[in-house]
Each structure stands twice: as structure tokens, then as C-alpha cells.
Short mmCIF file of C-alpha atoms and ligand atoms in Angstrom, two decimals:
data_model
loop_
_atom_site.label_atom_id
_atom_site.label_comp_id
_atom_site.label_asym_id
_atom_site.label_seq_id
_atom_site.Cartn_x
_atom_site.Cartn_y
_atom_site.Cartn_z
CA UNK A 21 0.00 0.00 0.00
CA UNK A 22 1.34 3.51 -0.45
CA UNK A 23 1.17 5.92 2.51
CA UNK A 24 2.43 9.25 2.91
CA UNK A 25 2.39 11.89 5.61
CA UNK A 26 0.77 15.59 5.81
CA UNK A 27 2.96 18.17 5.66
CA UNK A 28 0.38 20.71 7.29
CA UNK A 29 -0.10 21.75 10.79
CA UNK A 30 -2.66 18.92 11.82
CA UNK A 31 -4.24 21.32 14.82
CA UNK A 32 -5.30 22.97 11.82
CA UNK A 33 -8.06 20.42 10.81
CA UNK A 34 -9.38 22.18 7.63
CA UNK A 35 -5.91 22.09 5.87
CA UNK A 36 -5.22 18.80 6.81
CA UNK A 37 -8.51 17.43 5.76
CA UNK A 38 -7.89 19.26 2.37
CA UNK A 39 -4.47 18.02 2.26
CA UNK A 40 -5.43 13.95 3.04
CA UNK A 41 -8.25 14.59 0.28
CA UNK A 42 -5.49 15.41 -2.45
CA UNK A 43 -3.64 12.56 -1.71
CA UNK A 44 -6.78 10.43 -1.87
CA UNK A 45 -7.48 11.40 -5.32
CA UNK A 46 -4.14 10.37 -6.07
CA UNK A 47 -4.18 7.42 -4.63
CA UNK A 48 -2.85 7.63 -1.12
CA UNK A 49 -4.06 4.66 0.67
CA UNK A 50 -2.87 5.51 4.37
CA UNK A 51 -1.84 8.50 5.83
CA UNK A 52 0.32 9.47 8.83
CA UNK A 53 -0.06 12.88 10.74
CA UNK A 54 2.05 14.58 13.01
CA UNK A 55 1.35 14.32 16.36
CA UNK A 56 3.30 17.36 18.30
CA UNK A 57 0.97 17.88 20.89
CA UNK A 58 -2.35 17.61 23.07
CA UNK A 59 -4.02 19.72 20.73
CA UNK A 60 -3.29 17.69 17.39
CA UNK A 61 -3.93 14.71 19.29
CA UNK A 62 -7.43 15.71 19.55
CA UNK A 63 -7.78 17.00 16.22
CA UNK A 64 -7.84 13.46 14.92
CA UNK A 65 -11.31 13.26 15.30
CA UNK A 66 -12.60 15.60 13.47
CA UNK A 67 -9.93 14.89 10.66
CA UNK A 68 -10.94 11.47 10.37
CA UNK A 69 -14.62 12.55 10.22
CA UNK A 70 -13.69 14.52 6.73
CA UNK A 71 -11.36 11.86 5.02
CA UNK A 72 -11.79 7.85 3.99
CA UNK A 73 -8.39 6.54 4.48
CA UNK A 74 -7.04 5.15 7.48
CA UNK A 75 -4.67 7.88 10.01
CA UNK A 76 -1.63 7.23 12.01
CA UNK A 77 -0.56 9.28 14.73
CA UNK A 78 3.01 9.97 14.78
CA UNK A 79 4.15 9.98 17.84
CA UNK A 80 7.91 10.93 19.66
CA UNK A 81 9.09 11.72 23.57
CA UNK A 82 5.34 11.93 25.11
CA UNK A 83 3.44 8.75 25.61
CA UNK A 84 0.52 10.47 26.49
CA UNK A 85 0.08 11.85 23.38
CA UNK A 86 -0.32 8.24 21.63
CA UNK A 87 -3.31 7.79 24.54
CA UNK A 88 -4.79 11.27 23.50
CA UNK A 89 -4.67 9.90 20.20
CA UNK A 90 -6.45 6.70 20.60
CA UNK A 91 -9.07 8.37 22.35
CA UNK A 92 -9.76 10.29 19.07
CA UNK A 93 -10.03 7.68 17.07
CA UNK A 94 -6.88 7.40 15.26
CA UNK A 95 -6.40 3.85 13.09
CA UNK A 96 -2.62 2.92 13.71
CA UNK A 97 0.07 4.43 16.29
CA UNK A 98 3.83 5.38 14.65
CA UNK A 99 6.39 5.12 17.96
CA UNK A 100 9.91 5.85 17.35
CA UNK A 101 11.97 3.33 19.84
CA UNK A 102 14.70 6.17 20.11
CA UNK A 103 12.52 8.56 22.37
CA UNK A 104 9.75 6.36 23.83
CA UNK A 105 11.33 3.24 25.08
CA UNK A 106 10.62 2.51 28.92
CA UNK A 107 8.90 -0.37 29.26
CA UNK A 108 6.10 0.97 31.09
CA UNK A 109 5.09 3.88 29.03
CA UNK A 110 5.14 1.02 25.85
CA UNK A 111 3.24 -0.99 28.14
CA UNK A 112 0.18 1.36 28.77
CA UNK A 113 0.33 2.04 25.61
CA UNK A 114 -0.04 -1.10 23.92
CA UNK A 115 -2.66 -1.90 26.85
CA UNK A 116 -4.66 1.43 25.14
CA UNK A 117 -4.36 -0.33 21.87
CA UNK A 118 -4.74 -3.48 22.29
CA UNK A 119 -8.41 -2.42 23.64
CA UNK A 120 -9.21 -0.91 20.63
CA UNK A 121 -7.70 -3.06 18.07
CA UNK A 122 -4.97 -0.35 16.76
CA UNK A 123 -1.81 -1.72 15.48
CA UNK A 124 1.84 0.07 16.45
CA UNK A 125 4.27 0.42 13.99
CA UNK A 126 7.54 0.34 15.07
CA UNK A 127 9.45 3.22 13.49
CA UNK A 128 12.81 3.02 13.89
CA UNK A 129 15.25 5.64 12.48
CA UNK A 130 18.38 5.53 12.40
CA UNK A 131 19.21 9.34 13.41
CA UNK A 132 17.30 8.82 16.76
CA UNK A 133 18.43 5.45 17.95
CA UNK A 134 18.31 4.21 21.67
CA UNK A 135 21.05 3.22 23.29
CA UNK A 136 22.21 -0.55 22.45
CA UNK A 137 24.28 -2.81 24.96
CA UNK A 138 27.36 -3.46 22.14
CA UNK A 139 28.52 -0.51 20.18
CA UNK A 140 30.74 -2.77 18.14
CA UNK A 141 26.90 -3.09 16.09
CA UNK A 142 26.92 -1.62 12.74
CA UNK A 143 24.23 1.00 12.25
CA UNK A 144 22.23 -1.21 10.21
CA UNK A 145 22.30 -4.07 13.37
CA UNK A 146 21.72 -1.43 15.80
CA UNK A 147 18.60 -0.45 14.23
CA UNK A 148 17.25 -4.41 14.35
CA UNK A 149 18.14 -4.40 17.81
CA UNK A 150 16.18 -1.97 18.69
CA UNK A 151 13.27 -3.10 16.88
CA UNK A 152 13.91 -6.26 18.33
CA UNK A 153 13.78 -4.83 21.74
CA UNK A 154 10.61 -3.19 21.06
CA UNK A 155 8.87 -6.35 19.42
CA UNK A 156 9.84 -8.42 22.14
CA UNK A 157 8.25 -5.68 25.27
CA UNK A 158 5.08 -5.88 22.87
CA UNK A 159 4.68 -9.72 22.56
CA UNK A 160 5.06 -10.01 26.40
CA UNK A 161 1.95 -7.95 26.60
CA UNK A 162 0.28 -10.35 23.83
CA UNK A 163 0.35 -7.48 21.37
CA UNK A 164 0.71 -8.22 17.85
CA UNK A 165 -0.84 -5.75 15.69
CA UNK A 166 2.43 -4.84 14.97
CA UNK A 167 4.59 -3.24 11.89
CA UNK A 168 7.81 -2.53 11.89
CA UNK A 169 10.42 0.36 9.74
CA UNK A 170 14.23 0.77 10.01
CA UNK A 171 14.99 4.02 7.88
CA UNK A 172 18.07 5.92 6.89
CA UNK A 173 19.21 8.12 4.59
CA UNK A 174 21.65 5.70 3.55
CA UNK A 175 20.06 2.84 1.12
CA UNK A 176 22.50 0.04 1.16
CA UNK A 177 22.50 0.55 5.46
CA UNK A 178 18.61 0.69 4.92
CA UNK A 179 18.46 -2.25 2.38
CA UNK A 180 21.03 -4.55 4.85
CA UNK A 181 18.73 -3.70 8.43
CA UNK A 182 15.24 -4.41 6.50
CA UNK A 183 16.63 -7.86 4.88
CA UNK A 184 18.07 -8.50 8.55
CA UNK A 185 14.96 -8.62 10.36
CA UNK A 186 12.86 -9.92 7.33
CA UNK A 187 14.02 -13.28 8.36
CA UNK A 188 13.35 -12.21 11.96
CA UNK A 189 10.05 -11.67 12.71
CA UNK A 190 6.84 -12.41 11.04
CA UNK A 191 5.09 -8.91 11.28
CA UNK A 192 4.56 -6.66 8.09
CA UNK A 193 7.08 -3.76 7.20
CA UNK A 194 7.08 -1.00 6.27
CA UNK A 195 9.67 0.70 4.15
CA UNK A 196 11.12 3.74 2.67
CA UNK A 197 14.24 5.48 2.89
CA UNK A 198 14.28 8.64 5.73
CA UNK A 199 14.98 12.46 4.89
CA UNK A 200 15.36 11.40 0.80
CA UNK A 201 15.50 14.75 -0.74
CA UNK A 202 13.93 16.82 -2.51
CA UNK A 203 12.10 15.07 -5.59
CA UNK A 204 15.32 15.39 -8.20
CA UNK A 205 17.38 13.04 -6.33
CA UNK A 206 14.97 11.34 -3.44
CA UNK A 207 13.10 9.60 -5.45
CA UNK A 208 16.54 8.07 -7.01
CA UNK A 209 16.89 7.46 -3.42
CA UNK A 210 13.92 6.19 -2.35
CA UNK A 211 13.46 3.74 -5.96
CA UNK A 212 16.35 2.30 -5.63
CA UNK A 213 15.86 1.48 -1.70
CA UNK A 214 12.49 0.62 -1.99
CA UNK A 215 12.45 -1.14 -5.40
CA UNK A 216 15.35 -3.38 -4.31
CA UNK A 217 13.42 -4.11 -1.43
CA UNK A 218 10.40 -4.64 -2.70
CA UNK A 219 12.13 -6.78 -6.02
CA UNK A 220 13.63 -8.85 -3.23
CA UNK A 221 9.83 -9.59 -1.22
CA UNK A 222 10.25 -7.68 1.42
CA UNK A 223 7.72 -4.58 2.38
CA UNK A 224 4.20 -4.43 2.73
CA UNK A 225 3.77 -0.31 2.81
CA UNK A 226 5.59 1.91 1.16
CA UNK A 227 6.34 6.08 1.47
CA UNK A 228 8.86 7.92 -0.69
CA UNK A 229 9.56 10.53 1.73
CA UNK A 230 10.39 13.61 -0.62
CA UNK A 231 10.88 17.32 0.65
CA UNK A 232 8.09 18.27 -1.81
CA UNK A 233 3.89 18.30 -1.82
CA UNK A 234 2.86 14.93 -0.43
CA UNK A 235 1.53 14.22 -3.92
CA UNK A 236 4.86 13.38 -4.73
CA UNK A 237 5.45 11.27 -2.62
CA UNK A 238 2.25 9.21 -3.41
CA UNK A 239 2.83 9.61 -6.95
CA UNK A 240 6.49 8.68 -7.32
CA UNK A 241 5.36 5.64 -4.91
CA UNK A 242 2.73 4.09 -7.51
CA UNK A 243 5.65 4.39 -9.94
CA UNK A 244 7.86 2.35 -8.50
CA UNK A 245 5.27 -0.56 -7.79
CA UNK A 246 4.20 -0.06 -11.23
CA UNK A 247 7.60 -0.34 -12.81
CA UNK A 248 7.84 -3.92 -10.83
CA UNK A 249 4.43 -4.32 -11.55
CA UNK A 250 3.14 -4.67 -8.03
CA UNK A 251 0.26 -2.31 -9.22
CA UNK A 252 -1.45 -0.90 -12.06
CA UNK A 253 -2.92 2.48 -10.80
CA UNK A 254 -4.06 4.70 -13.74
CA UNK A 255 -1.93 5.07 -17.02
CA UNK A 256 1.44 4.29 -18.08
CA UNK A 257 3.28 6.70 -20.04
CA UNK A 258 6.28 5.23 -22.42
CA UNK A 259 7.58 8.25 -24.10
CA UNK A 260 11.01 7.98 -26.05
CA UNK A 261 13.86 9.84 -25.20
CA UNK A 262 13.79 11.30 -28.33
CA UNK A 263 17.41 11.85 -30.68
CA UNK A 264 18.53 13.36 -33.63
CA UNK A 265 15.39 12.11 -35.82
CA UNK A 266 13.25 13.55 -33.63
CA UNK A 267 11.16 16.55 -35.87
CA UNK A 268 8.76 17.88 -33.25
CA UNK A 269 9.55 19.29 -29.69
CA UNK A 270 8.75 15.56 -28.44
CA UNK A 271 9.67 16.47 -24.34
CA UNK A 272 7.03 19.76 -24.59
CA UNK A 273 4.01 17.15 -25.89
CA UNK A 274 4.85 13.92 -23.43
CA UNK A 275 5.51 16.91 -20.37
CA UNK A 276 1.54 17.73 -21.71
CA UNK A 277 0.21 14.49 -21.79
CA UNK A 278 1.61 13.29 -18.54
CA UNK A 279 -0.55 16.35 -17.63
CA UNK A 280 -3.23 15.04 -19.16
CA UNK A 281 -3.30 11.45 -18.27
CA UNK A 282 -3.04 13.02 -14.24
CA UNK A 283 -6.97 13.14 -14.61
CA UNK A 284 -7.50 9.27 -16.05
CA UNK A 285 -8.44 6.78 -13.41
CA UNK A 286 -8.32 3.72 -15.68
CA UNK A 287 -5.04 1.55 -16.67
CA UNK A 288 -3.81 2.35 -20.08
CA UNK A 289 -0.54 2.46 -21.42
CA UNK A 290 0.23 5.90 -23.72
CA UNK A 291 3.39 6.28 -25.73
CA UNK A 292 4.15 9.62 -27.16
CA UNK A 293 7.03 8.55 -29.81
CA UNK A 294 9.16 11.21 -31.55
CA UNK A 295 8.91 9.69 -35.00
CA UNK A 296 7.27 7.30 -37.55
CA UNK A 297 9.95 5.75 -38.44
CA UNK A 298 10.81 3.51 -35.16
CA UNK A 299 7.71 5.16 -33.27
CA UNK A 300 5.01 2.41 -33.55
CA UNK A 301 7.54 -0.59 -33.66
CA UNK A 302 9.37 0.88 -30.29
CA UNK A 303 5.89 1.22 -28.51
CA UNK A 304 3.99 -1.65 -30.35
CA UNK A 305 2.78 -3.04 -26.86
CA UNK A 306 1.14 0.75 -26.01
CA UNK A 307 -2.63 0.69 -26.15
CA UNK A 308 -2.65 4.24 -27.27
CA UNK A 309 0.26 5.99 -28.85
CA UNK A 310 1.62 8.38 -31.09
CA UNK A 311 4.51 8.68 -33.59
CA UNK A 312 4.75 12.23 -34.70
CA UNK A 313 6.44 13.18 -37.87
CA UNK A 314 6.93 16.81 -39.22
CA UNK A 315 3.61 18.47 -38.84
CA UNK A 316 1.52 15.46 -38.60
CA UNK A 317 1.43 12.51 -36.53
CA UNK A 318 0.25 8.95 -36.65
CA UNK A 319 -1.86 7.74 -34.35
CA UNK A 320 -1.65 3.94 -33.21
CA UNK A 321 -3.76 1.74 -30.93
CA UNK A 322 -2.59 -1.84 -30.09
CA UNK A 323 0.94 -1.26 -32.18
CA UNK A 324 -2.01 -0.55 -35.60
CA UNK A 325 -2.40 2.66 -37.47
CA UNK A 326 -5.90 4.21 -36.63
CA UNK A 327 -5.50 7.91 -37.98
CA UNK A 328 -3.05 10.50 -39.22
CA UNK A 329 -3.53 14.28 -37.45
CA UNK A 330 -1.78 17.41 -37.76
CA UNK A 331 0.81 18.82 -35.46
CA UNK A 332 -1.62 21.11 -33.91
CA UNK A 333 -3.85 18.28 -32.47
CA UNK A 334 -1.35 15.75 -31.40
CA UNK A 335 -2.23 15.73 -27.66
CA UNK A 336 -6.03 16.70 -28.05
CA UNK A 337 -6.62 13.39 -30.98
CA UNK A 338 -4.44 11.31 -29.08
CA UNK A 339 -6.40 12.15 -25.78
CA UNK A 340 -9.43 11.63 -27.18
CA UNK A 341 -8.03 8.32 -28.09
CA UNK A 342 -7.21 7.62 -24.79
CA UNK A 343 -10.32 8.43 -23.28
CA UNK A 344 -12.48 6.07 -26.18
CA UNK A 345 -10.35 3.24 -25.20
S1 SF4 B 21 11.22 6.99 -31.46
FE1 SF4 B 21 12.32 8.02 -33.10
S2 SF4 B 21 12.79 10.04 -32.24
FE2 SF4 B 21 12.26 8.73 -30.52
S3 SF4 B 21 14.24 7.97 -29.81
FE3 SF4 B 21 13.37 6.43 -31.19
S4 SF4 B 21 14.29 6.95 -33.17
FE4 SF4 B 21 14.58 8.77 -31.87
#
């Protein structure tokens, strides 16, 4: 599933609502919120009243706060071993949810990790352990709505503690790589963490954590399960790289039609080709495409001609192509 997190103030229940509802319509299918104080604690209530996908509360240093939290409502609890770890705090929290049937994820990152017994660890065992730690304290209590994540900016240290405990424990994961970027080079980050994860069976949730509009996140997330295809959520774009044959401005049209295909829902693969010559035989497996030559373009469907338009309609013919298949 791909998750993401608000970026707004979640005391502020209007822009959160409005934010979750953006990343609905893109296809967010969990969402985590900040959880600073009393105050957004509380707010969870009325936030989940004005969304439809499941909240986590994100919670660091004040235990009370994942209480407050459960009392509004909230579906899943994020705890971060580094800053809430005595056993009794856990304890009465896990009692809370436990009660109420709300899983605890585990979020363990590896800028804020607790102390661990033997230094000689590398990061990447250090940040089992003290999952570990935190798994065990639950199952004593007979808790096991549980999820784990070990993130770090680095991917190989992420990749090595997430295939560690994947032979560990039996509880789902989830994954992402931790403060990624901004979108130019976290989500090279985040695919290549994720994807190798995910290539190698391991994650059950996913967030590409990008210093950008949540969108972003959720949308460079669906790519990556669709490139391994995990998922087929809305359209595929294939769109050559274009070279020297090229005769029309080939990045300006498939920049427009990745627009365009932002507001189709159903599964279709589009290829916007810069020429006729290799065009239709490089994207024969598109449902829709286009191969555009110097002022006029062929339109194909299923690798076969269907029409010939000039260079003025190429993206309005070929979306009304897409939207008759
Ligand atoms: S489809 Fe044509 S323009 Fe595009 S990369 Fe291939 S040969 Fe070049």
C-alpha cells in the first residue's frame, strides 16, 4: 500500500482534511499525521470525520500523546523506539491499543536510535536491535498488531537492516528510505531502496519521503510498484527519449500528456514517440500511442495505425483516443 504523511499543521483540521483529500485522489491509501501535541492529538477526530483513508498518529518523547490519540479515534500508532522506550510507558500504551484493536508500527530511524548494549553493532544491526527490543516488550503484553520500519538516509544501510529482520520476525514492514531529498534526487533514493526491497519480497507499505507536496510522494510511490508491476494504478506513459530524428519538440508534448493522463483513473498504457519511423515498432505493446512526424502525426492503438492528425492536435486526438479506449 502507499502511505504518505501531511505536511500541514494537523491542529489545523481544515488544511489537513484538504491536504489527506489530495492525496486520496491520487491514490494515497494511508496516511500518517504529526502528532506534536495535546491539541493535534485531539484534532484526529474531526480529521478522520472529513477523510476515507485510514490515520496514524506519529508519535515521539510523550506517551501520552499516543493515549490522547487513541481516544480520538486514530487507526494505527507510529512510535519511534529512540525517544519512547521505557517499558512501562510502551506498556500502557499497547494496553490502550490493544483495547481498541490499533496496530503500532515500530518506526525506527536511524538518526534517533536508543542506546544498544554493544557498540561494536553496525548502524544497520543497531537499528534491528532496537526493533527487536521493542517487538519483544510488545509480545510479552500479547500485542501483535504490529509493523515494523528501520529508515536511513543511507540505502544500502537501509536495504542490509530491513533484509536482517525480514528473516526475523513475522510482522509486516514498512519501508522507505528517511529524509530522501527533494524530488530530483529522493526519489533516485527512495526507488532504488524501496524497489530493491520490494524486487527482493520484502515490504508491505511503502512512502517515498520527498521534501516536496505529499503528492509526490504518493505519486512517485505508484511508480515504483508499477515499474515492478506490483500495481497498475491509472496510465502508463512510455515516451522515447527522443534523438537526432526527432522533428517535433517531443519532451514539450509527453511533459503535456503526462498532464493530461493526471486526470485518467483507468489503466492504459500511452506512448508519445518522436517519429514514424521507429515510433510504432518501439511502442507496439502501447494501447494508445503516437509517432509524430513533421507536422503530422500517426496515431496507433494496439501497435495498428488508426488515424493520421496534424501537429496542432497531437495531444487533443491522441487524448481523445485515450479516453475512447
Ligand atoms: S522513437 Fe524516433 S525520435 Fe524517438 S528515440 Fe526512437 S528513433 Fe529517436
Amino acid at each position: 500500500m502507499v502511505q504518505s504523511m501531511t505536511k500541514t499543521d494537523t491542529r489545523d483540521v481544515m488544511s489537513t482534511i484538504h491536504q489527506i483529500k489530495e492525496l486520496e485522489d491520487c491514490g494515497c491509501e494511508l496516511v500518517r499525521v504529526a502528532v506534536p501535541d495535546a491539541e493535534a492529538a485531539q484534532a484526529i477526530s474531526a480529521i478522520k470525520r472529513g477523510i476515507s483513508i485510514p490515520v496514524i498518529a506519529d508519535i515521539h518523547f510523550d506517551y501520552r500523546l499516543a493515549l490522547m490519540a487513541l481516544e480520538a479515534g486514530v487507526d494505527g500508532l507510529r512510535l519511534n523506539p529512540g525517544n519512547i522506550s521505557e517499558p512501562e510507558k510502551v506498556t500502557t500504551i499497547a494496553q490502550a491499543a490493544k483495547k481498541r484493536g490499533v496496530p503500532i508500527r515500530i518506526g525506527v530511524n536511524a538518526g534517533s536510535l536508543p542506546k544498544v548494549a554493544n557498540p561494536n553493532l553496525t548502524i544497520a544491526e543497531q537499528m534491528v536491535e532496537a526493533a527487536l527490543g521493542q517487538i519483544r516488550l510488545l509480545e510479552n503484553l500479547d500485542f501483535d498488531l504490529i509493523k515494523v520500519s528501520l529508515k536511513a538516509f543511507d540505502v544500502p544501510t537501509t536495504i542490509e537492516a530491513y533484509r536482517d529482520i525480514a528473516q526475523k520476525i513475522p510482522y509486516p514492514l514498512h519501508i522507505g528510505i528517511t529524509e530522501a531529498g527533494t524530488p530530483r534526487t529522493g526519489i533516485i533514493h527512495s526507488t532504488v531502496g524501496i524497489s530493491t526491497l520490494l524486487y527482493l519480497g520484502i515490504g508491505d507499505t511503502i512512502r517515498v519521503s520527498l521534501t516536496a507536496h505529499p503528492r509526490e510522494e504518493v505519486m512517485a510511490g505508484y511508480e515504483i510498484l508499477k515499474s515492478l508491476n506490483l500495481r497498475q494504478h491509472g496510465p502508463i506513459l512510455v515516451s522515447c527519449p527522443s534523438c537526432g530524428r526527432a522533428e517535433v519538440d517531443i519532451v514539450k508534448l509527453a511533459e503535456e500528456v503526462e498532464e493530461e493522463l493526471l486526470k485518467i483513473d483507468k489503466p492504459i498504457k500511452v506512448a508519445v514517440m518522436g517519429c514514424v519511423v521507429n515510433g510504432p515498432g518501439e511502442a507496439k505493446d502501447a494501447d494508445i500511442g503516437i509517432a509524430c512526424g513533421k507536422g503530422k502525426g500517426v496515431i496507433f492503438k494496439k501497435g495498428e495505425k488508426v488515424g493520421v492528425v496534424e501537429e496542432r492536435d497531437f495531444l487533443s486526438a491522441l487524448m481523445a483516443e485515450v479516453e475512447r479506449f
